[in-house]
XYZ file of C-alpha atoms in Angstrom:
276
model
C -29.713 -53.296 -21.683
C -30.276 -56.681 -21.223
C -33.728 -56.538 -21.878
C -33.167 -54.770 -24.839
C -31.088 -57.669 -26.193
C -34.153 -60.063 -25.317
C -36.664 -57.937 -27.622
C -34.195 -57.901 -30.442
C -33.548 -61.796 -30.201
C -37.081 -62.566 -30.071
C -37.903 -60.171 -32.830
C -35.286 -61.984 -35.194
C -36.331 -65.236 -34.188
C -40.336 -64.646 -34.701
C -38.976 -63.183 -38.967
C -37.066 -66.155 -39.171
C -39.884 -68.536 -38.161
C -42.792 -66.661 -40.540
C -40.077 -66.817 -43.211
C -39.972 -70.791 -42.566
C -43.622 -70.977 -42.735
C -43.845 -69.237 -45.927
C -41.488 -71.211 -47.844
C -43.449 -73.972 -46.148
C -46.799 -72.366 -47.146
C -45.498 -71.829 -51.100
C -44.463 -75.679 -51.114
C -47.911 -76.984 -49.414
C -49.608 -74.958 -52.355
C -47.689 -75.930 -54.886
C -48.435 -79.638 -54.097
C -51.827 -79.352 -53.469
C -52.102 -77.745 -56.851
C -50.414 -80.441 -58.628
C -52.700 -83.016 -56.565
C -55.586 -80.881 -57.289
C -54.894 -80.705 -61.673
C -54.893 -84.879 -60.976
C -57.951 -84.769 -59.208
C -59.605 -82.664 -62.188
C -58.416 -85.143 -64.397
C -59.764 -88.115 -62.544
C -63.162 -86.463 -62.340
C -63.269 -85.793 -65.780
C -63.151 -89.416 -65.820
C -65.562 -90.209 -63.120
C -68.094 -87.369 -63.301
C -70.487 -89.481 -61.134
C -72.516 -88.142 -58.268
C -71.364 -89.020 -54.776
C -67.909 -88.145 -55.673
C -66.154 -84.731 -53.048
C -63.080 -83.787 -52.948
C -61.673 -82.379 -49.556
C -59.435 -79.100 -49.917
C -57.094 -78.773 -47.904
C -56.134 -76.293 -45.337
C -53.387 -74.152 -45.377
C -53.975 -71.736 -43.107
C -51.743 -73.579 -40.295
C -50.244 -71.640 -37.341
C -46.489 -71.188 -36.862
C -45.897 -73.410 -33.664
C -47.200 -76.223 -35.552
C -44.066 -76.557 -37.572
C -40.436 -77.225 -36.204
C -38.656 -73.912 -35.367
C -35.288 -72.914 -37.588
C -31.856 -72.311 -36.453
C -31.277 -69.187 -34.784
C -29.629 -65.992 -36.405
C -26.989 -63.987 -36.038
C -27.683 -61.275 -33.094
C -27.950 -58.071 -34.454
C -25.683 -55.344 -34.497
C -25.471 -52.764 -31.122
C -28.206 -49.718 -31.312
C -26.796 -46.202 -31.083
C -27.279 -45.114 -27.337
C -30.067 -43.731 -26.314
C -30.964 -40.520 -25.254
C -29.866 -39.124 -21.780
C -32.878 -39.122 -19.184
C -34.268 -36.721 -16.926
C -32.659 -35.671 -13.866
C -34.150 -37.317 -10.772
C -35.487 -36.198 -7.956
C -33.401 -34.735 -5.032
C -33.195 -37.234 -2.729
C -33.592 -37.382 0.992
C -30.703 -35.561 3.102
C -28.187 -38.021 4.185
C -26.992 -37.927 8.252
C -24.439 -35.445 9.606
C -21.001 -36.311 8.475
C -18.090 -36.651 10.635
C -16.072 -33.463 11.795
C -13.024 -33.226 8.996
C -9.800 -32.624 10.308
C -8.346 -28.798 10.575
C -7.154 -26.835 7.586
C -3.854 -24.554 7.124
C -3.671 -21.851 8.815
C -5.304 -18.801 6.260
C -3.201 -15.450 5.560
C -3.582 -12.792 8.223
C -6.832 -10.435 7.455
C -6.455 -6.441 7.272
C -6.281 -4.448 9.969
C -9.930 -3.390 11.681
C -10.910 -0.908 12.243
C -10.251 1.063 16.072
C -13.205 0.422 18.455
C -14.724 2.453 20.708
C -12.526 3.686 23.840
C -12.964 1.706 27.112
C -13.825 2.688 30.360
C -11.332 4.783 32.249
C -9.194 2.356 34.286
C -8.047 2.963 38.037
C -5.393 5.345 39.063
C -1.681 3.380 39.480
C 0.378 3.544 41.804
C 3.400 6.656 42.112
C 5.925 5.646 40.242
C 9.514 6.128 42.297
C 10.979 9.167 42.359
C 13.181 10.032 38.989
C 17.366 11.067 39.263
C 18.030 14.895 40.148
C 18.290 16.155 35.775
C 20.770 18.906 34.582
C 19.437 22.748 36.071
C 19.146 25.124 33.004
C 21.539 27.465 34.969
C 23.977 25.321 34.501
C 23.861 26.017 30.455
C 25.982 29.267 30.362
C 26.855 31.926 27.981
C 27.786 35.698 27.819
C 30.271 37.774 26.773
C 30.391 41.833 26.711
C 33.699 43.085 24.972
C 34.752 47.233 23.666
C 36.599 49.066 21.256
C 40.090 50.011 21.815
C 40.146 52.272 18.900
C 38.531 54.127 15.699
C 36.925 51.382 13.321
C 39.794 50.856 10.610
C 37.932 49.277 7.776
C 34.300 48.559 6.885
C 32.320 45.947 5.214
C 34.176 43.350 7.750
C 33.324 42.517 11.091
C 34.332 44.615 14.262
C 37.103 43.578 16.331
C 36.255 44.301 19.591
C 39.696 43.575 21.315
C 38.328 44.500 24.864
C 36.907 42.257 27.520
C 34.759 42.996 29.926
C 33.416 39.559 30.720
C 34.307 36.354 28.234
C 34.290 33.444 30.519
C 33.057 30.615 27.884
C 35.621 32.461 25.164
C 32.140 31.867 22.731
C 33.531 35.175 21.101
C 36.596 34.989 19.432
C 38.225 38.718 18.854
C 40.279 36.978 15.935
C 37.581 37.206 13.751
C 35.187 39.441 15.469
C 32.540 37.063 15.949
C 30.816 35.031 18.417
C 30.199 31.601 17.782
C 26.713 29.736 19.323
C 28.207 26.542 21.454
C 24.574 26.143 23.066
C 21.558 26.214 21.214
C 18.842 28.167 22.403
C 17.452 32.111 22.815
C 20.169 34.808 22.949
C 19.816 38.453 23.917
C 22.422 40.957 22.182
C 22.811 44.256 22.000
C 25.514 47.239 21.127
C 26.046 50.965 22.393
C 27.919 52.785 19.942
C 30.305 55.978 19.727
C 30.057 58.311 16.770
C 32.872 61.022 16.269
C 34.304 62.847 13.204
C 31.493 61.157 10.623
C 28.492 59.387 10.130
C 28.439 56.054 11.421
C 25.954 53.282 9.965
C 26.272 49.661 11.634
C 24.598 46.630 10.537
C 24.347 43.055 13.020
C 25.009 40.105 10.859
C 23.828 36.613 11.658
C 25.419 33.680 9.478
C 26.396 36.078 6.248
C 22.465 37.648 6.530
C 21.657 40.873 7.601
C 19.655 41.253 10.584
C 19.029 45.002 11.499
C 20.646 48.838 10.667
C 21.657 51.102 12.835
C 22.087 54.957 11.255
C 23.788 58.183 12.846
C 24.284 61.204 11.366
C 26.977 62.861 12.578
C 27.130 66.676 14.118
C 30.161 68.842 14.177
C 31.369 69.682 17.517
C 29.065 66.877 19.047
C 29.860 63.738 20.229
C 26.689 61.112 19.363
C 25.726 57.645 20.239
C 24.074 54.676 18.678
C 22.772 51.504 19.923
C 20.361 48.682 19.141
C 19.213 45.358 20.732
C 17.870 41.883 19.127
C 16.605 38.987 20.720
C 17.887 35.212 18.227
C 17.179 31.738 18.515
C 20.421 30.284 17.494
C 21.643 26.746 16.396
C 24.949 25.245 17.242
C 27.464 27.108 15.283
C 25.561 30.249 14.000
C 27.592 33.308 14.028
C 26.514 36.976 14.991
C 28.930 39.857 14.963
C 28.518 43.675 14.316
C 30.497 45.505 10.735
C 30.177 48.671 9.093
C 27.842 49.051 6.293
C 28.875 50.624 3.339
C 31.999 53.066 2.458
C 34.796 54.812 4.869
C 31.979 57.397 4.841
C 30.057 55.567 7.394
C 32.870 54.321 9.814
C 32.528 56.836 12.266
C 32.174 54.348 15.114
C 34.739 55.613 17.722
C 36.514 54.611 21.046
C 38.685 55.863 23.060
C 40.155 56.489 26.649
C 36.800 58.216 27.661
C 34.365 57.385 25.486
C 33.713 53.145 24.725
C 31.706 51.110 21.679
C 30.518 47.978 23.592
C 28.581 44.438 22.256
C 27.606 42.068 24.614
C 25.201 38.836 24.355
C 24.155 36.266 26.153
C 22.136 32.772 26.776
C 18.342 33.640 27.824
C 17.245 29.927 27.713
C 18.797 26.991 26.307
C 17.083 24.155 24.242
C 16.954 21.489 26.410
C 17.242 18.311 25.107
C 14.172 16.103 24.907
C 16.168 13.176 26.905
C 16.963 15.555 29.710
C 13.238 17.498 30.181
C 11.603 14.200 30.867
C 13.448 13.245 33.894
């Protein structure tokens, strides 16, 4: 920039100094004319031989003369264009180690690798506490008719006990009610007299199987059936007759018995319990 300054200052200063030397030229002319129209004149009046005149020259260089007063600087040149980019320059030395950063977010979950080797067998663990025996879960009942089947389309009342230890069937409402969860055997031998006799077992309000006899005059006939249920804690299963009076010929009396019975095959143990 600075140089830049320097060529514009000695640029102004070089016009200034011509201009000088013309004005300076224009006056040296002008006299020299005027000198040279008296010259004419006096050798008009001379006109003799022996007799030059000596021009003068103008034709003087600039440094001869005394230089002017500087100018005014010039006003500020728009900038100029930007330059090329350099060359890359040589790679500087290793910088020192910066310190740590913040520790970054946690990264997804990989992927499982390959299993290991097997490993070597441990050493027996101590011997677990004595659990609960599955005989120890129990339930059964077997009860019988005391008398001809009154009504139908409700369940039997069998209001004689043969074995009812638990009390898991309640001859109140003619049902037996599942205390312990698990696989349950039942079955029923019937006694048909004086009509036909058609006896469905019931589990929770649904029908699970028919049983159908057809009655013969002068005969005394028997029914029966057997189901094996997986039952929840309070399901119900009791035996009714199906349909109109018709079909309650299911009879009992001091000779001849209607029996259901039931009981626990294998409870569910609980998961807690079959580990020990």
């Amino acid at each position: 920039m600075m140089l830049l300054w320097k060529i514009l200052f000695g640029i102004f200063l070089t016009g200034q100094l011509c201009q000088s030397q013309d004005i300076l030229e224009e006056n040296i002319e002008q006299t020299a004319l005027d000198e040279r129209t008296e010259g004419e004149e006096d050798t008009e009046e001379l006109d003799g031989p022996g007799t030059d005149v000596i021009q003068p020259d103008h034709r003087q260089p600039c440094a001869m003369w005394m230089g002017g007063v500087p100018g005014t600087p010039g006003h500020s040149g728009k900038p100029g264009r930007d330059g090329r980019d350099g060359h890359d320059g040589p790679r500087g030395e290793k910088g020192d180690k910066g310190e740590a950063g913040e520790k970054g977010d946690p990264g997804q979950k990989g992927d499982t690798g390959p299993a290991g080797p097997r490993g070597f067998p441990g050493n027996p663990g101590l011997k677990g506490a004595h659990g609960e025996s599955a005989l120890s879960y129990h339930s059964a009942f077997s009860v019988g008719l005391s008398e001809l089947v009154p009504a139908t389309n409700v369940p039997i009342r069998f209001s004689k006990f043969f074995y009812n230890d638990q009390h898991h069937y309640d001859d109140v409402s003619g049902k037996f009610r599942c205390v312990l969860p698990g696989v349950y055997f039942f079955t029923y031998h019937l006694t048909v007299y004086t009509k036909d006799a058609k006896v469905s077992l019931y589990m929770n309000d649904k029908t699970i199987m028919f049983t159908f006899d057809q009655y013969q005059e002068t005969n005394v006939d028997q029914a029966s059936g057997s189901v094996i249920l997986h039952l929840e804690t309070g399901d119900e299963v009791w035996l009714q007759v199906y349909g109109d009076e018709t079909f309650g010929g299911v009879y009992a009396d001091n000779t001849n018995d209607s029996t259901f019975s039931g009981f626990l095959l294998y409870p569910d143990i609980p998961e807690s319990a079959s580990r020990r």
